[in-house]
XYZ file of C-alpha atoms in Angstrom:
713
model
C 0.000 0.000 0.000
C 1.512 3.377 -1.002
C 2.036 6.242 1.472
C -0.455 8.352 -0.489
C -3.192 5.735 -0.179
C -2.434 5.282 3.532
C -2.903 9.025 4.177
C -6.238 9.025 2.363
C -7.511 6.086 4.439
C -6.424 7.725 7.722
C -8.186 10.966 6.790
C -11.405 9.098 6.015
C -11.236 7.212 9.336
C -10.685 10.437 11.310
C -13.483 12.182 9.401
C -15.956 9.337 10.023
C -15.140 9.132 13.731
C -15.435 12.894 14.152
C -18.759 12.939 12.304
C -20.063 10.082 14.443
C -19.002 11.746 17.685
C -20.533 15.070 16.650
C -23.876 13.495 15.881
C -23.795 11.492 19.075
C -23.015 14.594 21.130
C -25.999 16.434 19.690
C -28.441 13.583 20.266
C -27.125 12.065 23.479
C -29.634 11.861 26.333
C -29.708 14.778 28.790
C -32.124 16.186 31.219
C -35.154 16.719 29.002
C -38.293 18.799 29.648
C -40.283 16.155 27.719
C -41.003 12.852 29.488
C -41.977 9.935 27.297
C -43.206 6.514 28.350
C -43.810 3.897 25.659
C -45.550 0.537 25.836
C -46.203 -1.977 23.026
C -48.957 -4.350 21.878
C -48.345 -6.917 19.085
C -51.306 -7.437 16.753
C -50.392 -10.640 14.893
C -53.525 -10.661 12.777
C -53.491 -6.935 12.045
C -57.232 -6.740 12.685
C -57.404 -4.534 15.821
C -58.587 -0.949 15.654
C -57.625 1.996 17.839
C -60.642 1.751 20.172
C -60.021 -1.932 20.874
C -56.344 -1.309 21.455
C -57.000 1.525 23.949
C -59.205 -0.772 26.003
C -56.668 -3.625 25.918
C -54.617 -4.275 28.972
C -51.975 -6.328 27.141
C -49.496 -3.507 26.515
C -45.920 -4.253 27.560
C -43.534 -1.550 28.648
C -40.721 -0.792 26.192
C -37.468 -0.640 28.150
C -35.049 0.036 25.262
C -34.518 3.314 23.454
C -34.450 1.583 20.072
C -36.971 -1.254 19.914
C -36.275 -3.720 17.106
C -38.751 -6.440 16.180
C -36.897 -7.816 13.178
C -38.698 -9.141 10.109
C -42.314 -9.691 11.045
C -45.741 -9.621 9.480
C -47.321 -8.470 12.754
C -48.679 -4.982 13.315
C -47.315 -3.195 16.374
C -49.330 -0.719 18.433
C -47.511 1.695 20.715
C -49.101 3.676 23.526
C -47.050 6.830 23.862
C -47.537 8.718 27.131
C -46.057 12.217 26.910
C -45.664 14.842 29.642
C -44.751 18.285 28.302
C -42.713 20.325 30.782
C -41.057 22.407 28.064
C -41.809 25.912 26.856
C -43.402 24.570 23.638
C -47.112 23.992 23.052
C -46.496 21.650 20.131
C -44.111 18.726 20.031
C -43.026 16.300 17.275
C -42.741 12.501 17.373
C -40.148 11.067 14.951
C -39.479 7.413 14.045
C -35.879 7.369 12.837
C -36.454 4.682 10.162
C -36.767 5.606 6.502
C -38.322 2.328 5.330
C -41.337 1.918 7.593
C -44.083 0.723 5.270
C -46.921 2.372 7.143
C -47.161 4.406 10.359
C -50.484 5.799 11.623
C -50.664 8.265 14.511
C -53.867 8.430 16.581
C -54.587 11.527 18.693
C -57.592 11.256 21.084
C -60.362 13.722 20.331
C -63.320 13.236 22.615
C -64.664 9.738 22.066
C -62.825 9.289 18.762
C -59.392 9.815 17.237
C -57.802 12.117 14.731
C -55.479 10.072 12.494
C -52.370 11.007 10.466
C -50.587 8.573 8.134
C -46.964 8.352 6.996
C -44.447 5.770 5.727
C -43.503 4.267 2.363
C -47.092 3.508 1.377
C -48.000 7.205 1.597
C -46.878 9.524 -1.263
C -44.773 12.494 -0.173
C -47.443 14.879 -1.380
C -49.715 13.607 1.416
C -47.128 13.743 4.189
C -47.171 16.552 6.737
C -43.359 16.913 6.659
C -40.918 16.693 3.749
C -39.006 13.837 5.362
C -38.556 10.173 4.710
C -38.935 9.582 8.459
C -42.475 9.311 9.872
C -42.999 12.580 11.815
C -46.206 13.495 13.623
C -47.250 16.662 15.465
C -48.441 16.378 19.090
C -50.767 19.219 20.102
C -49.812 19.224 23.787
C -49.892 22.465 25.799
C -47.188 23.215 28.328
C -47.358 21.434 31.666
C -49.840 18.891 30.385
C -49.772 15.232 29.452
C -51.601 12.960 27.036
C -51.619 9.423 25.636
C -51.352 8.705 21.943
C -51.505 5.584 19.797
C -48.999 4.688 17.082
C -49.699 1.829 14.655
C -46.612 0.564 12.715
C -46.062 -2.176 10.101
C -43.163 -2.797 7.754
C -42.002 -5.038 4.927
C -38.431 -4.614 6.192
C -36.704 -4.854 9.551
C -38.975 -3.174 12.107
C -36.329 -0.992 13.738
C -38.087 1.849 15.620
C -35.871 4.472 17.289
C -38.547 6.949 18.483
C -38.108 10.394 19.941
C -40.498 13.112 21.121
C -39.060 16.628 21.231
C -39.532 20.149 20.025
C -39.943 20.859 16.322
C -36.585 22.629 16.156
C -34.708 19.708 17.699
C -36.459 17.086 15.577
C -35.968 18.900 12.282
C -32.376 19.748 13.223
C -31.678 16.043 13.764
C -33.323 15.246 10.416
C -31.118 17.811 8.668
C -27.974 16.469 10.356
C -28.845 12.948 9.156
C -29.372 14.272 5.639
C -26.058 16.145 5.841
C -24.238 12.994 6.903
C -25.854 10.946 4.102
C -24.953 13.713 1.659
C -21.269 13.246 2.536
C -21.620 9.500 1.984
C -23.468 9.944 -1.299
C -20.858 12.481 -2.408
C -18.159 9.836 -1.854
C -20.249 7.351 -3.866
C -20.674 9.813 -6.744
C -16.976 10.696 -6.770
C -15.999 7.033 -6.834
C -18.654 6.329 -9.499
C -17.510 9.003 -11.946
C -13.817 8.440 -11.171
C -14.026 4.741 -12.000
C -16.340 5.365 -14.958
C -13.757 7.771 -16.377
C -10.999 5.194 -15.896
C -13.135 2.519 -17.580
C -13.726 4.782 -20.595
C -9.969 5.428 -20.694
C -8.543 1.916 -20.226
C -11.556 -0.249 -21.241
C -10.907 -2.681 -18.369
C -14.073 -4.688 -17.592
C -13.113 -4.726 -13.895
C -13.928 -1.017 -13.786
C -17.220 -1.514 -15.611
C -18.444 -4.093 -13.080
C -17.151 -1.922 -10.245
C -19.058 1.110 -11.582
C -22.262 -0.951 -11.555
C -21.445 -2.191 -8.057
C -20.875 1.359 -6.736
C -24.149 2.529 -8.286
C -26.171 -0.323 -6.748
C -24.457 -0.004 -3.336
C -25.293 3.715 -3.264
C -28.859 2.917 -4.338
C -29.212 0.302 -1.565
C -28.142 2.771 1.134
C -30.372 5.487 -0.354
C -33.327 3.066 -0.236
C -32.606 1.826 3.301
C -32.213 5.383 4.613
C -35.332 6.537 2.720
C -33.551 9.138 0.598
C -34.245 7.322 -2.679
C -37.990 7.703 -2.120
C -37.514 11.341 -1.087
C -35.350 12.473 -3.994
C -35.768 9.957 -6.837
C -39.414 8.833 -6.908
C -41.278 10.982 -4.399
C -44.825 9.870 -5.167
C -44.265 6.372 -6.620
C -45.112 4.141 -3.654
C -44.594 0.939 -5.681
C -40.924 1.791 -6.225
C -40.577 2.956 -2.630
C -41.815 -0.410 -1.316
C -40.118 -2.714 -3.843
C -36.792 -1.044 -4.601
C -34.996 -1.869 -1.296
C -35.121 -5.610 -2.059
C -34.383 -5.112 -5.761
C -31.432 -2.796 -5.098
C -30.063 -5.128 -2.398
C -30.187 -8.045 -4.842
C -28.552 -6.063 -7.660
C -25.734 -4.896 -5.381
C -25.039 -8.516 -4.434
C -25.161 -9.639 -8.068
C -22.742 -6.960 -9.270
C -20.516 -7.553 -6.235
C -20.184 -11.187 -7.308
C -19.519 -10.246 -10.953
C -16.880 -7.769 -9.798
C -15.267 -10.445 -7.591
C -15.256 -12.896 -10.514
C -13.292 -10.477 -12.688
C -11.120 -8.699 -10.134
C -9.967 -11.775 -8.182
C -9.987 -14.229 -11.132
C -12.017 -16.575 -8.934
C -12.510 -19.169 -11.658
C -8.741 -19.473 -12.057
C -7.707 -19.393 -8.381
C -10.719 -20.896 -6.564
C -12.963 -22.858 -8.938
C -15.241 -24.408 -6.291
C -16.012 -21.013 -4.787
C -16.730 -19.741 -8.297
C -19.664 -22.163 -8.618
C -20.832 -21.398 -5.066
C -20.996 -17.701 -5.889
C -22.953 -18.466 -9.053
C -25.471 -20.402 -6.935
C -25.749 -17.402 -4.584
C -26.328 -15.167 -7.592
C -29.245 -17.336 -8.686
C -30.762 -16.977 -5.197
C -30.608 -13.186 -5.630
C -32.630 -13.433 -8.823
C -35.154 -15.693 -7.080
C -35.377 -13.170 -4.250
C -36.227 -10.388 -6.732
C -38.964 -12.548 -8.258
C -40.462 -13.358 -4.830
C -40.363 -9.700 -3.797
C -42.194 -8.627 -6.970
C -45.005 -11.071 -6.161
C -45.665 -9.125 -2.934
C -44.034 -11.553 -0.471
C -41.659 -8.906 0.825
C -40.990 -10.488 4.231
C -40.119 -13.879 2.684
C -37.899 -12.166 0.120
C -36.221 -10.057 2.817
C -35.439 -13.142 4.947
C -34.006 -14.926 1.904
C -31.919 -11.910 0.902
C -30.573 -11.385 4.429
C -29.431 -15.006 4.617
C -27.993 -14.758 1.115
C -26.157 -11.555 2.036
C -24.520 -13.376 4.943
C -23.441 -16.190 2.644
C -22.037 -13.865 0.004
C -20.172 -11.826 2.645
C -18.483 -14.939 4.021
C -17.807 -16.331 0.526
C -16.290 -13.080 -0.764
C -14.144 -12.604 2.348
C -12.952 -16.212 2.005
C -12.180 -15.639 -1.682
C -10.115 -12.540 -0.894
C -8.065 -14.258 1.825
C -7.492 -17.520 -0.069
C -6.629 -15.850 -3.379
C -4.200 -13.467 -1.635
C -2.509 -16.464 -0.010
C -2.149 -17.987 -3.478
C -0.042 -15.038 -4.607
C -2.513 -12.571 -6.114
C -1.447 -9.333 -4.367
C -4.419 -7.071 -5.329
C -6.585 -9.389 -3.213
C -5.067 -7.753 -0.088
C -6.671 -4.381 -0.852
C -9.899 -6.164 -1.662
C -9.919 -8.080 1.642
C -9.197 -4.933 3.680
C -11.965 -3.012 1.869
C -14.462 -5.828 2.395
C -13.431 -5.999 6.091
C -14.442 -2.336 6.563
C -17.851 -3.041 5.067
C -18.394 -6.164 7.187
C -17.282 -4.283 10.296
C -19.917 -1.633 9.581
C -22.546 -4.350 9.167
C -21.523 -6.024 12.461
C -21.653 -2.687 14.357
C -25.110 -2.006 12.908
C -26.340 -5.465 13.961
C -24.885 -5.070 17.483
C -26.681 -1.736 17.730
C -29.955 -3.412 16.791
C -29.305 -6.151 19.375
C -28.728 -3.537 22.101
C -25.090 -4.496 22.636
C -23.948 -1.093 21.351
C -25.760 2.165 22.094
C -27.830 3.904 19.429
C -26.020 7.015 18.217
C -24.956 8.714 14.991
C -21.993 6.391 14.517
C -23.747 3.070 15.166
C -26.853 4.036 13.173
C -24.671 4.986 10.204
C -22.084 2.228 10.588
C -23.069 0.610 7.288
C -22.749 3.938 5.482
C -19.275 4.478 6.949
C -18.160 0.921 6.152
C -19.620 1.147 2.648
C -17.842 4.472 2.049
C -14.497 3.021 3.098
C -15.170 -0.087 0.996
C -15.824 1.709 -2.296
C -12.830 4.006 -1.695
C -10.435 1.168 -0.891
C -11.692 -0.933 -3.803
C -10.872 1.988 -6.091
C -7.342 1.893 -4.669
C -7.311 -1.866 -5.220
C -8.211 -1.400 -8.876
C -5.535 1.276 -9.225
C -3.014 -1.064 -7.588
C -3.994 -3.784 -10.024
C -3.327 -1.393 -12.904
C 0.062 -0.588 -11.339
C 0.817 -4.307 -11.211
C -0.176 -4.618 -14.862
C 2.013 -1.586 -15.658
C 5.006 -3.075 -13.819
C 4.475 -6.398 -15.562
C 4.280 -4.557 -18.886
C 7.458 -2.611 -18.111
C 9.235 -5.835 -17.129
C 7.988 -7.465 -20.303
C 9.151 -4.489 -22.341
C 12.575 -4.634 -20.639
C 12.863 -8.322 -21.494
C 11.742 -7.556 -25.034
C 14.392 -4.810 -25.264
C 17.103 -7.208 -24.083
C 15.897 -9.750 -26.594
C 15.982 -7.107 -29.346
C 19.507 -6.081 -28.389
C 20.616 -9.706 -28.417
C 18.911 -10.180 -31.762
C 20.684 -7.090 -33.101
C 24.031 -8.488 -32.007
C 23.257 -11.816 -33.633
C 22.054 -10.077 -36.793
C 25.205 -7.997 -37.022
C 27.292 -11.124 -36.515
C 25.399 -12.927 -39.236
C 25.472 -10.138 -41.825
C 28.869 -11.108 -43.245
C 27.870 -14.750 -43.486
C 24.536 -13.764 -45.031
C 26.219 -11.603 -47.647
C 28.429 -14.507 -48.601
C 25.456 -16.814 -48.685
C 23.553 -14.275 -50.773
C 26.331 -14.179 -53.341
C 26.372 -17.972 -53.492
C 22.599 -18.154 -53.761
C 22.559 -15.389 -56.399
C 24.909 -17.434 -58.574
C 22.830 -20.578 -57.965
C 19.644 -18.674 -58.783
C 21.211 -17.347 -61.986
C 22.106 -20.882 -63.049
C 18.643 -22.096 -62.043
C 17.050 -19.203 -63.887
C 18.958 -20.040 -67.071
C 17.887 -23.667 -66.759
C 14.327 -22.586 -66.083
C 14.293 -20.331 -69.148
C 15.630 -23.213 -71.220
C 12.941 -25.502 -69.778
C 10.280 -22.881 -70.544
C 11.432 -22.670 -74.150
C 11.345 -26.465 -74.412
C 7.912 -26.522 -72.765
C 6.561 -23.978 -75.218
C 8.037 -25.966 -78.105
C 6.454 -29.137 -76.714
C 3.131 -27.308 -76.307
C 3.357 -26.047 -79.888
C 4.155 -29.549 -81.090
C 1.189 -30.962 -79.175
C -1.168 -28.376 -80.604
C 0.259 -29.018 -84.065
C -0.150 -32.746 -83.424
C -3.824 -32.169 -82.615
C -4.138 -30.034 -85.736
C -2.467 -32.764 -87.812
C -4.835 -35.308 -86.314
C -7.746 -33.084 -87.275
C -6.150 -32.553 -90.685
C -5.864 -36.309 -91.097
C -9.538 -36.652 -90.224
C -10.300 -33.784 -92.615
C -8.251 -35.375 -95.409
C -9.928 -38.744 -94.911
C -13.354 -37.119 -94.996
C -12.584 -35.037 -98.081
C -11.047 -38.025 -99.886
C -14.134 -40.074 -99.123
C -16.551 -37.326 -100.128
C -14.762 -36.416 -103.364
C -14.077 -40.046 -104.336
C -17.769 -40.827 -104.909
C -18.536 -38.069 -107.459
C -15.139 -38.523 -109.138
C -15.773 -42.275 -109.509
C -19.152 -41.424 -110.955
C -17.553 -39.119 -113.558
C -14.806 -41.644 -114.337
C -17.253 -44.510 -114.838
C -19.352 -42.380 -117.255
C -16.459 -41.190 -119.419
C -15.740 -44.577 -121.076
C -19.322 -45.363 -122.237
C -19.688 -41.722 -123.293
C -16.488 -42.036 -125.367
C -17.863 -45.180 -126.964
C -21.220 -43.554 -127.799
C -19.472 -40.518 -129.230
C -17.294 -42.783 -131.435
C -20.458 -44.486 -132.709
C -21.905 -41.101 -133.569
C -18.696 -40.133 -135.367
C -18.816 -43.398 -137.392
C -22.473 -42.683 -138.194
C -21.541 -39.282 -139.516
C -18.930 -40.853 -141.878
C -21.488 -43.430 -143.142
C -23.988 -40.687 -143.769
C -21.420 -38.626 -145.680
C -20.660 -41.555 -148.031
C -24.307 -42.246 -148.660
C -25.048 -38.619 -149.334
C -22.163 -38.291 -151.841
C -22.992 -41.550 -153.744
C -25.187 -40.379 -156.617
C -25.683 -43.924 -157.931
C -28.110 -44.692 -155.199
C -31.545 -43.230 -155.523
C -32.766 -40.997 -152.737
C -35.469 -43.340 -151.554
C -32.910 -46.076 -151.348
C -30.564 -43.739 -149.405
C -33.280 -42.950 -146.912
C -34.040 -46.603 -146.505
C -30.378 -47.486 -145.875
C -29.983 -44.611 -143.422
C -33.025 -45.841 -141.502
C -31.672 -49.359 -141.504
C -28.319 -48.082 -140.160
C -29.974 -46.120 -137.381
C -31.862 -49.214 -136.348
C -28.635 -51.159 -136.461
C -26.846 -48.832 -134.074
C -30.029 -48.272 -131.949
C -29.830 -44.555 -132.506
C -32.778 -43.605 -130.196
C -31.285 -45.420 -127.173
C -27.882 -43.929 -128.007
C -29.270 -40.405 -127.611
C -30.896 -41.258 -124.286
C -27.729 -42.892 -122.989
C -25.551 -39.919 -123.992
C -27.939 -37.535 -122.132
C -27.794 -39.706 -119.007
C -24.013 -39.964 -119.106
C -23.629 -36.197 -119.503
C -26.121 -35.570 -116.708
C -24.200 -37.933 -114.398
C -20.895 -36.240 -115.203
C -22.479 -32.835 -114.538
C -23.912 -33.988 -111.185
C -20.528 -35.420 -110.112
C -18.806 -32.175 -111.058
C -21.404 -30.127 -109.076
C -21.037 -32.355 -105.994
C -17.275 -32.043 -106.184
C -17.573 -28.254 -106.452
C -19.912 -28.212 -103.394
C -17.431 -30.267 -101.351
C -14.573 -27.974 -102.380
C -16.654 -24.965 -101.354
C -17.414 -26.569 -97.952
C -13.720 -27.330 -97.516
C -12.842 -23.721 -98.325
C -15.422 -22.452 -95.775
C -14.200 -24.895 -93.108
C -10.493 -24.182 -93.534
C -10.767 -20.359 -93.550
C -7.306 -19.246 -94.501
C -8.058 -15.887 -92.807
C -8.819 -17.488 -89.427
C -6.357 -15.271 -87.527
C -8.437 -12.200 -88.325
C -11.743 -11.237 -86.720
C -14.567 -11.113 -89.203
C -18.317 -11.434 -89.441
C -19.334 -15.033 -90.094
C -22.455 -17.160 -90.457
C -22.419 -19.799 -87.703
C -24.967 -21.987 -89.506
C -22.721 -22.011 -92.608
C -19.729 -23.078 -90.488
C -21.739 -25.932 -88.938
C -22.901 -27.065 -92.356
C -19.336 -27.127 -93.740
C -18.232 -29.132 -90.660
C -20.973 -31.705 -91.278
C -19.715 -32.118 -94.861
C -16.252 -32.951 -93.492
C -17.632 -35.453 -90.963
C -20.175 -37.023 -93.321
C -17.935 -40.047 -93.947
C -18.017 -40.874 -90.177
C -21.806 -41.335 -90.157
C -21.800 -44.532 -92.232
C -25.442 -43.841 -93.107
C -26.335 -45.182 -89.618
C -26.388 -41.972 -87.570
C -29.177 -39.514 -88.222
C -28.403 -35.777 -88.244
C -31.241 -33.509 -87.052
C -30.686 -29.807 -87.827
C -32.645 -27.087 -86.044
C -31.004 -23.968 -87.377
C -32.399 -20.627 -86.283
C -32.116 -17.423 -88.265
C -28.878 -16.064 -86.788
C -27.256 -12.664 -87.156
C -23.633 -12.496 -88.280
C -21.167 -13.073 -85.435
C -17.812 -11.327 -85.015
C -15.363 -14.226 -84.514
C -12.455 -16.320 -85.773
C -14.441 -18.607 -88.137
C -11.714 -21.212 -88.750
C -11.082 -21.696 -85.032
C -14.831 -22.071 -84.332
C -15.127 -24.670 -87.110
C -12.324 -26.593 -85.374
C -14.410 -26.482 -82.134
C -17.509 -27.762 -83.964
C -15.457 -30.546 -85.588
C -14.042 -31.724 -82.231
C -17.448 -31.771 -80.501
C -19.297 -33.416 -83.430
C -16.529 -36.024 -83.828
C -16.722 -36.849 -80.095
C -20.514 -37.094 -80.349
C -20.274 -39.504 -83.313
C -17.687 -41.552 -81.385
C -20.011 -41.805 -78.346
C -22.989 -42.804 -80.529
C -20.981 -45.502 -82.364
C -19.684 -46.815 -79.019
C -23.271 -47.238 -77.814
C -25.027 -48.462 -80.990
C -22.141 -50.060 -82.942
C -23.350 -50.970 -86.432
C -27.031 -50.729 -85.449
C -29.466 -47.953 -86.260
C -30.780 -45.520 -83.654
C -27.906 -43.043 -83.388
C -28.955 -39.373 -83.397
C -26.995 -36.129 -83.489
C -29.054 -32.940 -82.950
C -27.685 -29.476 -83.771
C -29.721 -26.451 -82.615
C -28.916 -22.771 -83.058
C -30.746 -19.700 -81.681
C -29.926 -16.232 -80.360
C -30.948 -13.425 -78.005
C -30.101 -9.712 -78.031
C -26.408 -10.159 -77.288
C -25.461 -13.796 -77.932
C -25.873 -16.775 -80.217
C -26.236 -20.284 -78.830
C -25.135 -23.577 -80.407
C -26.436 -26.801 -78.803
C -24.855 -30.036 -80.043
C -26.497 -33.108 -78.478
C -26.056 -36.841 -78.991
C -27.782 -39.934 -77.619
C -24.516 -41.772 -77.072
C -22.904 -43.290 -73.984
C -22.944 -40.115 -71.889
C -20.514 -39.639 -68.992
C -20.396 -39.702 -65.178
C -19.648 -36.692 -62.917
C -15.971 -37.616 -62.570
C -15.448 -37.601 -66.336
C -17.473 -34.393 -66.729
C -15.267 -32.566 -64.200
C -12.073 -33.482 -66.098
C -13.508 -33.123 -69.607
C -11.559 -30.000 -70.562
C -8.260 -30.983 -68.928
C -5.363 -31.263 -71.409
C -4.492 -34.876 -72.342
C -7.580 -36.291 -70.612
C -9.392 -38.770 -72.857
C -11.703 -41.756 -72.490
C -10.768 -43.109 -75.923
C -8.500 -46.087 -76.405
C -4.787 -45.579 -76.985
C -4.186 -44.261 -80.498
C -7.762 -42.965 -80.930
C -7.296 -39.512 -79.391
C -4.734 -37.136 -77.882
C -6.963 -35.598 -75.191
C -6.332 -32.091 -76.523
C -9.429 -31.562 -78.700
C -11.845 -30.370 -76.029
C -9.092 -28.482 -74.177
C -8.405 -26.508 -77.369
C -12.159 -26.054 -77.860
C -12.529 -24.689 -74.296
C -9.675 -22.217 -74.789
C -11.059 -21.131 -78.166
C -14.504 -20.362 -76.683
C -12.829 -18.415 -73.834
C -10.853 -16.464 -76.429
C -14.216 -15.435 -77.906
C -15.419 -14.318 -74.398
C -17.960 -17.088 -74.599
C -18.951 -20.010 -72.433
C -19.255 -23.747 -72.962
C -21.377 -25.955 -70.709
C -21.879 -29.703 -70.636
C -25.024 -31.599 -69.654
C -24.583 -35.355 -69.592
C -26.130 -38.451 -68.076
C -24.423 -41.810 -68.175
C -26.081 -44.088 -70.725
C -28.404 -41.379 -72.119
C -26.172 -38.936 -73.965
C -24.405 -35.591 -73.811
C -25.257 -32.017 -74.783
C -22.713 -29.221 -75.310
C -24.141 -25.674 -74.995
C -21.951 -22.960 -76.508
C -22.666 -19.259 -75.958
C -20.899 -16.715 -78.191
C -21.300 -12.918 -77.960
C -22.362 -11.210 -81.177
C -19.640 -8.599 -80.762
C -16.135 -9.655 -79.752
C -14.830 -7.430 -76.915
């Protein structure tokens, strides 16, 4: 504990003792001109009225200055006999208890009584005096005496220090009590805002819980002394009656939360941690019981719980301090002051200690010391954290200095290592560049290999397609040559007959007719027409194939240009016609498409790869049987054209579909494919800013959906 903190504590102790002695000196008994004799009657049922009580002979004399009947549901009647030997005609009766639920004062008036009410159940607006204490006026002339009745009941401890004196003395005592509580509440406010400011500054949750604890402790004392009802909710009797139990419970709850965080109870004393949680639950139950109107039951529960939590918290402070947590010492000392105040207050109620300003305010004094010392405890904990941080920083500085020395010692070695590694990296970089060149060459060769494979397929298709019309032309040339030779011979025969004048004309005509019949001239004309027509058809088919080949190959494929997608698909089908073997049906559903800005030759290569794969899948499923179908559909929207190429072949599973566009991945047998066709197709579609999707089901077929933008970006 620092010297500064010690001085503060000593000043508070001296101030509290001086305040207590001053109050005691002003209120200590002396020769008084007012003589008061009090007797008591307990009404357990609460059913007696004033007339019945006055006639009762069961009153017992009250021998103590501060009668205390504890927690009880009984109603207590007091017969107050007063003899006024002072110079005043009016006196006041004060009950120095700010939480009496109801106090009724009966003044005899003929055969009846005049009644005044006070206590927590009466709003301040209806009270005769602006005080939380029940105060009643006694109209008693000098040198006279009278008997009065006082009916008292309470939901709290029925502690009844009563005094009859002049108005000046009574109100002066009330003001002194308010002055003393003002000092206490000032300490509470200072501690509240001081710790709230520190919490906002350092964001330590210990301070947050402590701020809540200070607020609820101050509220508890304000409720128990009656000042909360006087200053905070003057005319709300529900709050006046219920808040003492609620505030008491909340102060216990926040005290436990503060202890959890400040003392690290869960770490140092785990069993006590669970005990305190159980006590916390009892506080919540007590609040619930109090709100149902069972105030006496709730008060008994809360008093017992308060005893348990006091013992548990004191035990936690002592045990955790013994386990090496130094801030627990401040905490234990602070809690000891509070418990000492509670013990003094209880001994006062039991009559062991006299009733005076110090004993009646012992809890306030103890509570004031507690909140002050706990603030010091929190500050000490921050100092411990600061010292630990400084020690940690010192160790970190030493470590940094050692690291600096090591770094300096290693610099030379590192520089040498860097030179060695730089040379190694240069060699590795040269090798890597060489490997990259080789990789690019290999990639180029693979792409060229795929192109050559496609070219081989193209060549085979073209050879097959052109061979049929060429064979047709070749087979027609020989018979046509023969028929032409016959015609030429016929012309020579006709010339001889025409120039031979020895033969009469009729005879010439007859011989000519006989010759025509001999050579079957009519059939010869028909045959020549058919042969010429066949040669013409073969030539046209060959020209069509050449045109399709020219469209498919697109020598200008490296340049963007507007192209007809349907025309490209049609030229691709011409190339792949030889693969169909007249067994696979082609279904075309061409839409009316706008021209697309693209690389036509590269797109035709994509169509060829997909159609070839579709034909392969259909043949694998159907073999040499009928039933194979390849469907090609084209359509467009405002910005794109779509090409759907579907087959009813073998289809594929999810594993194959995921790897479909990987380079070198193929499901074909060795020698039937390189695995690059669809990879090239995927890259080509990406180059066009398009998208290619695959829908496939094993055993049912596959559909490729290609989207191409109309304008290449």
